[in-house]
Amino acid sequence: MSTETEKNDKSYNFMINGWRIIAFVSFLIFPSFLSLCAGSQPSEAVIEAKKTMERADPFMGDWQGGWELDNQADSGSLVSQVIALGKGQYRAVLSNEFDTRREPIALLNGRRDGESVKFEGKTFLSDQGLELEIQAVIKEDEFSGKFKGDEFGSFGMSKVIRLSPKLGARPPEGAVVLFNGKNFNEWKHPNKKEGEDKVKWELVDGAMRVKPGTGSIITKKQFGDVKLHIEFRTPFMPDKRSQGRGNSGVYLQGRYEVQILDSYGLEGLDNECGGIYKVDRPQVNMCAPPTQWQNYDITFRAPRFDSAGKIISNPTLTVFHNGVKVHNKTEARGPTTASLGGKVSEPGPIYLQDHGNPVEFRNIWLVEL
Ligand code: MG
């Protein structure tokens, strides 16, 4: 884990130098930054994701641009993740770059004001010893603001949609297709008699959606070592917080949960999205905003036993969240909370959790290893 973190820090430094130039240029020609960033023709998937997100909330999501001092002596990159908190309240998390474990530059509280959201906040940048007061507004697709205090300057950002490069990945030859958008043939509810185990979740536009209260589902087949591809999206639940916000989960062998949660813009803990539940946190928080499709690619190695049945090695999980490695052979010393149980030496199903929230899934397949 430390190796990966160091690697992230190195790429961070590299990014800063690279972005300073791009950000400065973008600052001068600010309105066209989105098209510069995403290429002149955003893909259909990007357009669709943006529309869906803005239908839920026009302000939440990723913003990207730059800052500059009023005296033009310095400038740099700036990004923000805007979280909708319900009742016209927002939080903006400002950083130098996305997908980092570094402390945010600032947290701003926002309040809706007609067709705009006004933000304010104070921050202390300890590495530079700077105290700043920030005021900002999102209006007409621009997130702009000013800072004052130990330095004076301004910033501007445009909305960006960052989709996982792994969305729509096709199952390779020999893969077991668990869900192709059409039916629940491979699934059932656990602890139900045959004939009474018909899946009560909903099929919606090529996806399956948790119908809260109907119970979790498991695959009819049992598996050992697998490489699993699964796509999911969390619902827009702005009034909810922490474990009540877009909660579900995918369990390997019915025992080891990779958490699903709307923890967009949060710290990235072991009980949040990308966490192996209460075992280890993701190396970075890759959680996408609610309503946006995202995915896991999980390589699971089952526990190993000697001939006397004594455990030789714990199960391990390598997890890519939206194409970024967030766990590297993380060991689980035992089944995680709310596991199906059963003998850990035996294979188990893939298990998708009904945690009371209408999370959606699509394009689920695995390769047995
Ligand atoms: Mg869960």
mmCIF file of C-alpha atoms and ligand atoms in Angstrom:
data_model
loop_
_atom_site.group_PDB
_atom_site.id
_atom_site.type_symbol
_atom_site.label_atom_id
_atom_site.label_comp_id
_atom_site.label_asym_id
_atom_site.label_seq_id
_atom_site.Cartn_x
_atom_site.Cartn_y
_atom_site.Cartn_z
ATOM 1 C CA MET A 1 0.000 0.000 0.000
ATOM 2 C CA SER A 2 2.772 2.466 0.833
ATOM 3 C CA THR A 3 4.355 1.857 -2.590
ATOM 4 C CA GLU A 4 1.107 2.763 -4.324
ATOM 5 C CA THR A 5 0.697 5.882 -2.207
ATOM 6 C CA GLU A 6 4.221 7.017 -3.040
ATOM 7 C CA LYS A 7 3.485 6.449 -6.692
ATOM 8 C CA ASN A 8 0.354 8.579 -6.379
ATOM 9 C CA ASP A 9 2.381 11.357 -4.753
ATOM 10 C CA LYS A 10 4.924 11.288 -7.576
ATOM 11 C CA SER A 11 2.274 11.482 -10.252
ATOM 12 C CA TYR A 12 0.697 14.304 -8.240
ATOM 13 C CA ASN A 13 3.898 16.359 -8.492
ATOM 14 C CA PHE A 14 4.170 15.652 -12.168
ATOM 15 C CA MET A 15 0.537 16.621 -12.672
ATOM 16 C CA ILE A 16 0.997 19.908 -10.852
ATOM 17 C CA ASN A 17 3.786 21.003 -13.178
ATOM 18 C CA GLY A 18 1.885 19.876 -16.233
ATOM 19 C CA TRP A 19 -1.366 21.406 -15.104
ATOM 20 C CA ARG A 20 0.065 24.776 -14.192
ATOM 21 C CA ILE A 21 0.589 25.469 -17.864
ATOM 22 C CA ILE A 22 -2.738 24.056 -19.007
ATOM 23 C CA ALA A 23 -4.572 25.737 -16.172
ATOM 24 C CA PHE A 24 -2.988 29.090 -16.906
ATOM 25 C CA VAL A 25 -3.860 28.885 -20.587
ATOM 26 C CA SER A 26 -7.359 27.714 -19.718
ATOM 27 C CA PHE A 27 -7.733 30.640 -17.405
ATOM 28 C CA LEU A 28 -7.197 33.052 -20.258
ATOM 29 C CA ILE A 29 -9.650 31.264 -22.506
ATOM 30 C CA PHE A 30 -11.827 30.003 -19.732
ATOM 31 C CA PRO A 31 -15.203 29.401 -21.441
ATOM 32 C CA SER A 32 -13.744 26.890 -23.882
ATOM 33 C CA PHE A 33 -11.946 24.831 -21.243
ATOM 34 C CA LEU A 34 -14.479 22.014 -21.156
ATOM 35 C CA SER A 35 -14.165 21.363 -24.848
ATOM 36 C CA LEU A 36 -10.365 21.631 -24.657
ATOM 37 C CA CYS A 37 -10.359 19.150 -21.842
ATOM 38 C CA ALA A 38 -12.710 16.551 -23.193
ATOM 39 C CA GLY A 39 -11.813 16.954 -26.865
ATOM 40 C CA SER A 40 -14.088 18.898 -29.189
ATOM 41 C CA GLN A 41 -16.587 16.023 -29.460
ATOM 42 C CA PRO A 42 -17.666 14.646 -26.096
ATOM 43 C CA SER A 43 -18.860 11.048 -26.451
ATOM 44 C CA GLU A 44 -22.526 10.105 -26.318
ATOM 45 C CA ALA A 45 -21.935 8.474 -22.934
ATOM 46 C CA VAL A 46 -20.507 11.744 -21.565
ATOM 47 C CA ILE A 47 -23.436 13.780 -22.914
ATOM 48 C CA GLU A 48 -25.923 11.281 -21.454
ATOM 49 C CA ALA A 49 -24.148 11.228 -18.056
ATOM 50 C CA LYS A 50 -24.121 15.038 -17.913
ATOM 51 C CA LYS A 51 -27.823 15.243 -18.799
ATOM 52 C CA THR A 52 -28.792 12.619 -16.218
ATOM 53 C CA MET A 53 -26.749 14.303 -13.496
ATOM 54 C CA GLU A 54 -28.072 17.766 -14.281
ATOM 55 C CA ARG A 55 -31.648 16.491 -14.239
ATOM 56 C CA ALA A 56 -30.989 15.432 -10.646
ATOM 57 C CA ASP A 57 -28.993 18.557 -9.774
ATOM 58 C CA PRO A 58 -27.381 21.131 -12.098
ATOM 59 C CA PHE A 59 -24.633 22.101 -9.639
ATOM 60 C CA MET A 60 -23.235 18.834 -8.235
ATOM 61 C CA GLY A 61 -20.322 17.013 -9.811
ATOM 62 C CA ASP A 62 -16.738 17.623 -10.940
ATOM 63 C CA TRP A 63 -15.423 21.051 -11.894
ATOM 64 C CA GLN A 64 -11.994 21.803 -13.335
ATOM 65 C CA GLY A 65 -10.009 24.947 -14.105
ATOM 66 C CA GLY A 66 -7.408 27.155 -12.499
ATOM 67 C CA TRP A 67 -6.560 29.985 -10.142
ATOM 68 C CA GLU A 68 -4.407 33.078 -10.570
ATOM 69 C CA LEU A 69 -3.090 35.775 -8.261
ATOM 70 C CA ASP A 70 -4.345 39.304 -8.984
ATOM 71 C CA ASN A 71 -0.734 40.449 -9.514
ATOM 72 C CA GLN A 72 -0.276 37.524 -11.978
ATOM 73 C CA ALA A 73 2.827 36.374 -10.062
ATOM 74 C CA ASP A 74 1.507 32.817 -9.750
ATOM 75 C CA SER A 75 -1.227 30.528 -11.011
ATOM 76 C CA GLY A 76 -2.149 26.864 -10.875
ATOM 77 C CA SER A 77 -4.722 24.161 -11.364
ATOM 78 C CA LEU A 78 -7.906 23.911 -9.357
ATOM 79 C CA VAL A 79 -10.656 21.291 -9.240
ATOM 80 C CA SER A 80 -13.750 20.925 -7.155
ATOM 81 C CA GLN A 81 -16.242 18.234 -6.256
ATOM 82 C CA VAL A 82 -19.632 19.713 -5.465
ATOM 83 C CA ILE A 83 -21.836 17.623 -3.189
ATOM 84 C CA ALA A 84 -25.605 18.227 -2.992
ATOM 85 C CA LEU A 85 -26.821 18.150 0.623
ATOM 86 C CA GLY A 86 -30.546 18.796 0.113
ATOM 87 C CA LYS A 87 -32.702 21.805 1.054
ATOM 88 C CA GLY A 88 -30.608 24.069 -1.196
ATOM 89 C CA GLN A 89 -27.364 23.308 0.641
ATOM 90 C CA TYR A 90 -24.077 22.303 -0.990
ATOM 91 C CA ARG A 91 -20.477 21.601 -0.158
ATOM 92 C CA ALA A 92 -17.583 22.277 -2.529
ATOM 93 C CA VAL A 93 -14.327 20.398 -1.923
ATOM 94 C CA LEU A 94 -11.462 22.315 -3.584
ATOM 95 C CA SER A 95 -8.191 20.584 -4.488
ATOM 96 C CA ASN A 96 -5.258 20.916 -6.880
ATOM 97 C CA GLU A 97 -6.236 17.726 -8.681
ATOM 98 C CA PHE A 98 -8.801 14.927 -8.647
ATOM 99 C CA ASP A 99 -8.269 11.477 -7.118
ATOM 100 C CA THR A 100 -5.663 12.310 -4.517
ATOM 101 C CA ARG A 101 -5.321 11.497 -0.832
ATOM 102 C CA ARG A 102 -3.908 14.944 -0.133
ATOM 103 C CA GLU A 103 -5.894 17.255 2.133
ATOM 104 C CA PRO A 104 -8.303 19.480 0.178
ATOM 105 C CA ILE A 105 -7.279 23.124 -0.258
ATOM 106 C CA ALA A 106 -10.607 24.311 1.102
ATOM 107 C CA LEU A 107 -14.143 23.264 1.963
ATOM 108 C CA LEU A 108 -16.820 25.766 1.004
ATOM 109 C CA ASN A 109 -20.414 25.794 2.185
ATOM 110 C CA GLY A 110 -22.963 26.705 -0.465
ATOM 111 C CA ARG A 111 -26.563 27.812 -0.506
ATOM 112 C CA ARG A 112 -28.873 27.958 -3.496
ATOM 113 C CA ASP A 113 -29.902 31.436 -4.532
ATOM 114 C CA GLY A 114 -32.311 31.307 -7.490
ATOM 115 C CA GLU A 115 -30.444 29.886 -10.493
ATOM 116 C CA SER A 116 -27.080 30.021 -8.752
ATOM 117 C CA VAL A 117 -25.309 28.652 -5.695
ATOM 118 C CA LYS A 118 -23.252 31.005 -3.536
ATOM 119 C CA PHE A 119 -20.305 29.567 -1.606
ATOM 120 C CA GLU A 120 -18.053 30.840 1.113
ATOM 121 C CA GLY A 121 -15.374 29.508 3.395
ATOM 122 C CA LYS A 122 -12.040 30.112 5.083
ATOM 123 C CA THR A 123 -8.926 28.028 4.767
ATOM 124 C CA PHE A 124 -5.403 27.829 6.117
ATOM 125 C CA LEU A 125 -2.804 26.393 3.750
ATOM 126 C CA SER A 126 -0.356 25.076 6.323
ATOM 127 C CA ASP A 127 2.474 24.262 3.883
ATOM 128 C CA GLN A 128 2.579 27.903 2.753
ATOM 129 C CA GLY A 129 1.302 29.487 5.959
ATOM 130 C CA LEU A 130 -1.491 31.290 4.101
ATOM 131 C CA GLU A 131 -4.851 32.195 5.514
ATOM 132 C CA LEU A 132 -7.499 32.839 2.868
ATOM 133 C CA GLU A 133 -11.123 33.832 2.737
ATOM 134 C CA ILE A 134 -12.996 32.529 -0.295
ATOM 135 C CA GLN A 135 -16.228 33.592 -1.949
ATOM 136 C CA ALA A 136 -17.562 31.843 -5.028
ATOM 137 C CA VAL A 137 -20.621 31.261 -7.169
ATOM 138 C CA ILE A 138 -21.832 28.647 -9.645
ATOM 139 C CA LYS A 139 -23.851 30.409 -12.289
ATOM 140 C CA GLU A 140 -24.563 29.585 -15.926
ATOM 141 C CA ASP A 141 -22.201 26.602 -16.045
ATOM 142 C CA GLU A 142 -19.275 28.467 -14.487
ATOM 143 C CA PHE A 143 -17.835 28.068 -11.015
ATOM 144 C CA SER A 144 -15.919 31.261 -10.295
ATOM 145 C CA GLY A 145 -14.657 32.976 -7.210
ATOM 146 C CA LYS A 146 -12.207 35.235 -5.432
ATOM 147 C CA PHE A 147 -9.866 34.756 -2.505
ATOM 148 C CA LYS A 148 -8.343 37.339 -0.186
ATOM 149 C CA GLY A 149 -6.250 37.455 2.964
ATOM 150 C CA ASP A 150 -2.540 36.636 2.773
ATOM 151 C CA GLU A 151 -2.907 36.504 -1.045
ATOM 152 C CA PHE A 152 -5.446 37.992 -3.453
ATOM 153 C CA GLY A 153 -6.664 36.275 -6.568
ATOM 154 C CA SER A 154 -9.461 34.618 -8.477
ATOM 155 C CA PHE A 155 -10.384 31.275 -9.989
ATOM 156 C CA GLY A 156 -12.678 29.719 -12.560
ATOM 157 C CA MET A 157 -13.804 26.163 -13.312
ATOM 158 C CA SER A 158 -16.053 24.361 -15.820
ATOM 159 C CA LYS A 159 -18.087 21.204 -15.328
ATOM 160 C CA VAL A 160 -16.281 18.011 -16.394
ATOM 161 C CA ILE A 161 -17.689 14.508 -16.686
ATOM 162 C CA ARG A 162 -15.089 11.843 -15.932
ATOM 163 C CA LEU A 163 -16.359 8.406 -16.900
ATOM 164 C CA SER A 164 -14.664 5.120 -16.098
ATOM 165 C CA PRO A 165 -12.755 3.868 -19.160
ATOM 166 C CA LYS A 166 -13.977 0.384 -18.195
ATOM 167 C CA LEU A 167 -17.710 1.031 -18.680
ATOM 168 C CA GLY A 168 -19.184 -1.329 -21.262
ATOM 169 C CA ALA A 169 -16.243 -3.790 -21.070
ATOM 170 C CA ARG A 170 -17.200 -6.928 -23.014
ATOM 171 C CA PRO A 171 -16.978 -10.344 -21.364
ATOM 172 C CA PRO A 172 -14.028 -12.260 -22.817
ATOM 173 C CA GLU A 173 -14.459 -15.725 -24.276
ATOM 174 C CA GLY A 174 -15.181 -18.265 -21.552
ATOM 175 C CA ALA A 175 -16.568 -15.649 -19.160
ATOM 176 C CA VAL A 176 -19.686 -16.356 -17.094
ATOM 177 C CA VAL A 177 -22.227 -13.654 -17.927
ATOM 178 C CA LEU A 178 -24.215 -12.952 -14.748
ATOM 179 C CA PHE A 179 -26.354 -10.078 -16.011
ATOM 180 C CA ASN A 180 -26.740 -8.716 -19.518
ATOM 181 C CA GLY A 181 -29.658 -6.387 -18.845
ATOM 182 C CA LYS A 182 -32.401 -8.784 -19.869
ATOM 183 C CA ASN A 183 -33.351 -11.070 -16.974
ATOM 184 C CA PHE A 184 -32.558 -12.462 -13.524
ATOM 185 C CA ASN A 185 -31.906 -16.016 -14.756
ATOM 186 C CA GLU A 186 -28.574 -16.256 -12.906
ATOM 187 C CA TRP A 187 -29.906 -14.813 -9.618
ATOM 188 C CA LYS A 188 -32.121 -15.617 -6.666
ATOM 189 C CA HIS A 189 -32.846 -14.432 -3.141
ATOM 190 C CA PRO A 190 -30.922 -16.422 -0.523
ATOM 191 C CA ASN A 191 -32.639 -18.559 2.123
ATOM 192 C CA LYS A 192 -35.730 -19.011 -0.017
ATOM 193 C CA LYS A 193 -37.132 -22.334 -1.212
ATOM 194 C CA GLU A 194 -36.876 -23.061 -4.888
ATOM 195 C CA GLY A 195 -39.905 -21.559 -6.587
ATOM 196 C CA GLU A 196 -40.106 -18.810 -3.949
ATOM 197 C CA ASP A 197 -36.705 -17.356 -4.753
ATOM 198 C CA LYS A 198 -37.770 -15.359 -7.857
ATOM 199 C CA VAL A 199 -35.900 -12.055 -7.833
ATOM 200 C CA LYS A 200 -38.121 -9.158 -6.800
ATOM 201 C CA TRP A 201 -35.739 -6.393 -7.881
ATOM 202 C CA GLU A 202 -36.688 -4.283 -10.921
ATOM 203 C CA LEU A 203 -35.388 -4.348 -14.481
ATOM 204 C CA VAL A 204 -34.961 -0.797 -15.797
ATOM 205 C CA ASP A 205 -33.416 0.154 -19.164
ATOM 206 C CA GLY A 206 -30.902 -2.673 -19.281
ATOM 207 C CA ALA A 207 -30.086 -2.403 -15.576
ATOM 208 C CA MET A 208 -31.306 -4.087 -12.398
ATOM 209 C CA ARG A 209 -32.401 -1.906 -9.518
ATOM 210 C CA VAL A 210 -32.592 -2.842 -5.843
ATOM 211 C CA LYS A 211 -36.216 -2.782 -4.734
ATOM 212 C CA PRO A 212 -35.706 -1.792 -1.101
ATOM 213 C CA GLY A 213 -37.079 -4.288 1.366
ATOM 214 C CA THR A 214 -37.200 -7.243 -1.039
ATOM 215 C CA GLY A 215 -33.843 -8.533 0.160
ATOM 216 C CA SER A 216 -30.362 -9.096 -1.216
ATOM 217 C CA ILE A 217 -29.691 -11.373 -4.184
ATOM 218 C CA ILE A 218 -27.048 -13.996 -4.931
ATOM 219 C CA THR A 219 -25.915 -15.896 -7.992
ATOM 220 C CA LYS A 220 -27.264 -19.421 -8.351
ATOM 221 C CA LYS A 221 -23.714 -20.561 -9.171
ATOM 222 C CA GLN A 222 -20.896 -20.756 -6.615
ATOM 223 C CA PHE A 223 -17.379 -19.526 -7.291
ATOM 224 C CA GLY A 224 -13.821 -19.654 -5.993
ATOM 225 C CA ASP A 225 -11.099 -17.432 -7.508
ATOM 226 C CA VAL A 226 -12.617 -14.965 -9.955
ATOM 227 C CA LYS A 227 -12.088 -11.765 -11.860
ATOM 228 C CA LEU A 228 -15.391 -9.879 -11.646
ATOM 229 C CA HIS A 229 -16.571 -6.927 -13.732
ATOM 230 C CA ILE A 230 -19.584 -5.039 -12.363
ATOM 231 C CA GLU A 231 -21.111 -1.642 -13.167
ATOM 232 C CA PHE A 232 -23.274 0.295 -10.736
ATOM 233 C CA ARG A 233 -24.699 3.695 -9.949
ATOM 234 C CA THR A 234 -25.948 5.222 -6.747
ATOM 235 C CA PRO A 235 -29.276 7.095 -6.599
ATOM 236 C CA PHE A 236 -29.598 10.814 -5.915
ATOM 237 C CA MET A 237 -30.421 11.026 -2.182
ATOM 238 C CA PRO A 238 -29.258 14.549 -1.204
ATOM 239 C CA ASP A 239 -31.058 14.593 2.156
ATOM 240 C CA LYS A 240 -29.377 11.383 3.346
ATOM 241 C CA ARG A 241 -25.973 11.042 4.983
ATOM 242 C CA SER A 242 -23.234 8.463 5.495
ATOM 243 C CA GLN A 243 -24.412 4.795 5.466
ATOM 244 C CA GLY A 244 -27.965 5.807 4.499
ATOM 245 C CA ARG A 245 -26.888 7.331 1.183
ATOM 246 C CA GLY A 246 -26.765 5.008 -1.828
ATOM 247 C CA ASN A 247 -25.698 1.972 0.201
ATOM 248 C CA SER A 248 -25.315 -1.483 -1.347
ATOM 249 C CA GLY A 249 -22.341 -3.757 -1.798
ATOM 250 C CA VAL A 250 -20.867 -6.603 -3.776
ATOM 251 C CA TYR A 251 -19.706 -9.642 -1.804
ATOM 252 C CA LEU A 252 -17.232 -12.208 -3.153
ATOM 253 C CA GLN A 253 -18.082 -15.762 -2.137
ATOM 254 C CA GLY A 254 -21.005 -14.181 -0.301
ATOM 255 C CA ARG A 255 -18.534 -13.232 2.460
ATOM 256 C CA TYR A 256 -16.209 -10.348 1.575
ATOM 257 C CA GLU A 257 -17.839 -7.012 0.762
ATOM 258 C CA VAL A 258 -16.543 -4.294 -1.497
ATOM 259 C CA GLN A 259 -18.758 -1.465 -0.299
ATOM 260 C CA ILE A 260 -21.019 0.550 -2.567
ATOM 261 C CA LEU A 261 -22.048 3.935 -1.186
ATOM 262 C CA ASP A 262 -22.583 7.486 -2.366
ATOM 263 C CA SER A 263 -19.431 8.787 -0.715
ATOM 264 C CA TYR A 264 -18.710 11.165 -3.589
ATOM 265 C CA GLY A 265 -16.332 13.928 -2.502
ATOM 266 C CA LEU A 266 -15.745 12.424 0.949
ATOM 267 C CA GLU A 267 -12.506 11.170 2.500
ATOM 268 C CA GLY A 268 -12.740 7.550 1.309
ATOM 269 C CA LEU A 269 -12.950 5.358 4.434
ATOM 270 C CA ASP A 270 -13.106 1.584 4.829
ATOM 271 C CA ASN A 271 -16.913 1.685 5.075
ATOM 272 C CA GLU A 272 -17.307 3.982 2.053
ATOM 273 C CA CYS A 273 -17.348 3.318 -1.691
ATOM 274 C CA GLY A 274 -14.279 1.363 -2.783
ATOM 275 C CA GLY A 275 -13.633 0.222 0.792
ATOM 276 C CA ILE A 276 -13.398 -3.442 1.713
ATOM 277 C CA TYR A 277 -15.927 -3.156 4.469
ATOM 278 C CA LYS A 278 -14.178 -2.311 7.751
ATOM 279 C CA VAL A 279 -11.057 -4.102 6.479
ATOM 280 C CA ASP A 280 -9.252 -1.411 4.483
ATOM 281 C CA ARG A 281 -10.000 1.922 2.851
ATOM 282 C CA PRO A 282 -9.434 2.542 -0.878
ATOM 283 C CA GLN A 283 -6.062 4.064 -1.769
ATOM 284 C CA VAL A 284 -7.952 6.993 -3.287
ATOM 285 C CA ASN A 285 -11.650 7.818 -3.253
ATOM 286 C CA MET A 286 -12.742 7.178 -6.859
ATOM 287 C CA CYS A 287 -16.472 7.437 -6.108
ATOM 288 C CA ALA A 288 -18.386 9.113 -8.956
ATOM 289 C CA PRO A 289 -21.294 11.473 -8.299
ATOM 290 C CA PRO A 290 -24.718 9.875 -7.751
ATOM 291 C CA THR A 291 -26.616 8.985 -10.978
ATOM 292 C CA GLN A 292 -23.318 8.431 -12.867
ATOM 293 C CA TRP A 293 -22.393 4.892 -13.923
ATOM 294 C CA GLN A 294 -19.166 3.595 -12.404
ATOM 295 C CA ASN A 295 -17.552 0.188 -12.027
ATOM 296 C CA TYR A 296 -15.419 -2.282 -10.145
ATOM 297 C CA ASP A 297 -13.011 -4.825 -11.597
ATOM 298 C CA ILE A 298 -12.202 -7.153 -8.732
ATOM 299 C CA THR A 299 -9.677 -9.991 -8.680
ATOM 300 C CA PHE A 300 -10.586 -12.267 -5.790
ATOM 301 C CA ARG A 301 -8.345 -15.069 -4.505
ATOM 302 C CA ALA A 302 -10.128 -17.390 -2.107
ATOM 303 C CA PRO A 303 -8.478 -18.475 1.157
ATOM 304 C CA ARG A 304 -6.135 -21.502 0.920
ATOM 305 C CA PHE A 305 -6.055 -24.466 3.318
ATOM 306 C CA ASP A 306 -3.665 -27.327 4.006
ATOM 307 C CA SER A 307 -4.750 -30.963 3.901
ATOM 308 C CA ALA A 308 -5.683 -30.834 7.589
ATOM 309 C CA GLY A 309 -8.051 -27.932 6.822
ATOM 310 C CA LYS A 310 -5.832 -25.311 8.479
ATOM 311 C CA ILE A 311 -5.829 -21.912 6.760
ATOM 312 C CA ILE A 312 -2.571 -21.178 4.891
ATOM 313 C CA SER A 313 -3.485 -17.819 3.387
ATOM 314 C CA ASN A 314 -6.329 -15.340 3.789
ATOM 315 C CA PRO A 315 -8.438 -14.313 0.809
ATOM 316 C CA THR A 316 -7.145 -11.291 -1.117
ATOM 317 C CA LEU A 317 -8.910 -8.653 -3.174
ATOM 318 C CA THR A 318 -7.399 -6.454 -5.857
ATOM 319 C CA VAL A 319 -9.917 -3.781 -6.771
ATOM 320 C CA PHE A 320 -9.950 -1.298 -9.626
ATOM 321 C CA HIS A 321 -12.581 1.393 -9.106
ATOM 322 C CA ASN A 322 -13.351 3.292 -12.301
ATOM 323 C CA GLY A 323 -10.121 2.008 -13.817
ATOM 324 C CA VAL A 324 -7.872 3.022 -10.889
ATOM 325 C CA LYS A 325 -6.318 0.469 -8.549
ATOM 326 C CA VAL A 326 -7.659 1.148 -5.053
ATOM 327 C CA HIS A 327 -6.693 -2.190 -3.439
ATOM 328 C CA ASN A 328 -3.658 -4.304 -4.192
ATOM 329 C CA LYS A 329 -4.115 -7.851 -2.865
ATOM 330 C CA THR A 330 -5.766 -6.563 0.300
ATOM 331 C CA GLU A 331 -6.191 -9.405 2.791
ATOM 332 C CA ALA A 332 -9.452 -10.051 4.575
ATOM 333 C CA ARG A 333 -8.841 -11.931 7.813
ATOM 334 C CA GLY A 334 -12.423 -13.102 7.914
ATOM 335 C CA PRO A 335 -15.861 -12.512 6.423
ATOM 336 C CA THR A 336 -17.049 -8.884 6.566
ATOM 337 C CA THR A 337 -20.237 -7.564 8.210
ATOM 338 C CA ALA A 338 -23.540 -9.089 7.031
ATOM 339 C CA SER A 339 -21.812 -11.894 5.131
ATOM 340 C CA LEU A 340 -23.838 -14.934 4.121
ATOM 341 C CA GLY A 341 -21.710 -17.124 6.333
ATOM 342 C CA GLY A 342 -21.048 -20.741 5.440
ATOM 343 C CA LYS A 343 -17.734 -22.554 5.503
ATOM 344 C CA VAL A 344 -14.942 -20.236 4.360
ATOM 345 C CA SER A 345 -13.225 -23.220 2.754
ATOM 346 C CA GLU A 346 -16.130 -23.639 0.346
ATOM 347 C CA PRO A 347 -16.987 -21.654 -2.763
ATOM 348 C CA GLY A 348 -19.774 -19.101 -2.562
ATOM 349 C CA PRO A 349 -21.992 -16.897 -4.714
ATOM 350 C CA ILE A 350 -21.619 -13.300 -5.812
ATOM 351 C CA TYR A 351 -23.943 -11.442 -3.479
ATOM 352 C CA LEU A 352 -25.491 -7.999 -4.117
ATOM 353 C CA GLN A 353 -26.833 -6.191 -1.104
ATOM 354 C CA ASP A 354 -30.261 -4.664 -0.529
ATOM 355 C CA HIS A 355 -29.345 -2.012 1.999
ATOM 356 C CA GLY A 356 -32.609 -0.127 1.567
ATOM 357 C CA ASN A 357 -31.498 2.132 -1.297
ATOM 358 C CA PRO A 358 -32.377 1.810 -5.035
ATOM 359 C CA VAL A 359 -28.825 1.265 -6.325
ATOM 360 C CA GLU A 360 -28.602 0.012 -9.944
ATOM 361 C CA PHE A 361 -26.335 -2.600 -11.551
ATOM 362 C CA ARG A 362 -25.551 -3.599 -15.134
ATOM 363 C CA ASN A 363 -23.027 -5.505 -17.256
ATOM 364 C CA ILE A 364 -21.964 -8.110 -14.660
ATOM 365 C CA TRP A 365 -19.641 -10.936 -15.672
ATOM 366 C CA LEU A 366 -16.736 -12.887 -14.299
ATOM 367 C CA VAL A 367 -13.874 -15.062 -15.374
ATOM 368 C CA GLU A 368 -13.034 -18.053 -13.176
ATOM 369 C CA LEU A 369 -9.323 -18.147 -12.395
HETATM 370 MG MG MG B 1 -23.036 -2.083 1.946
#
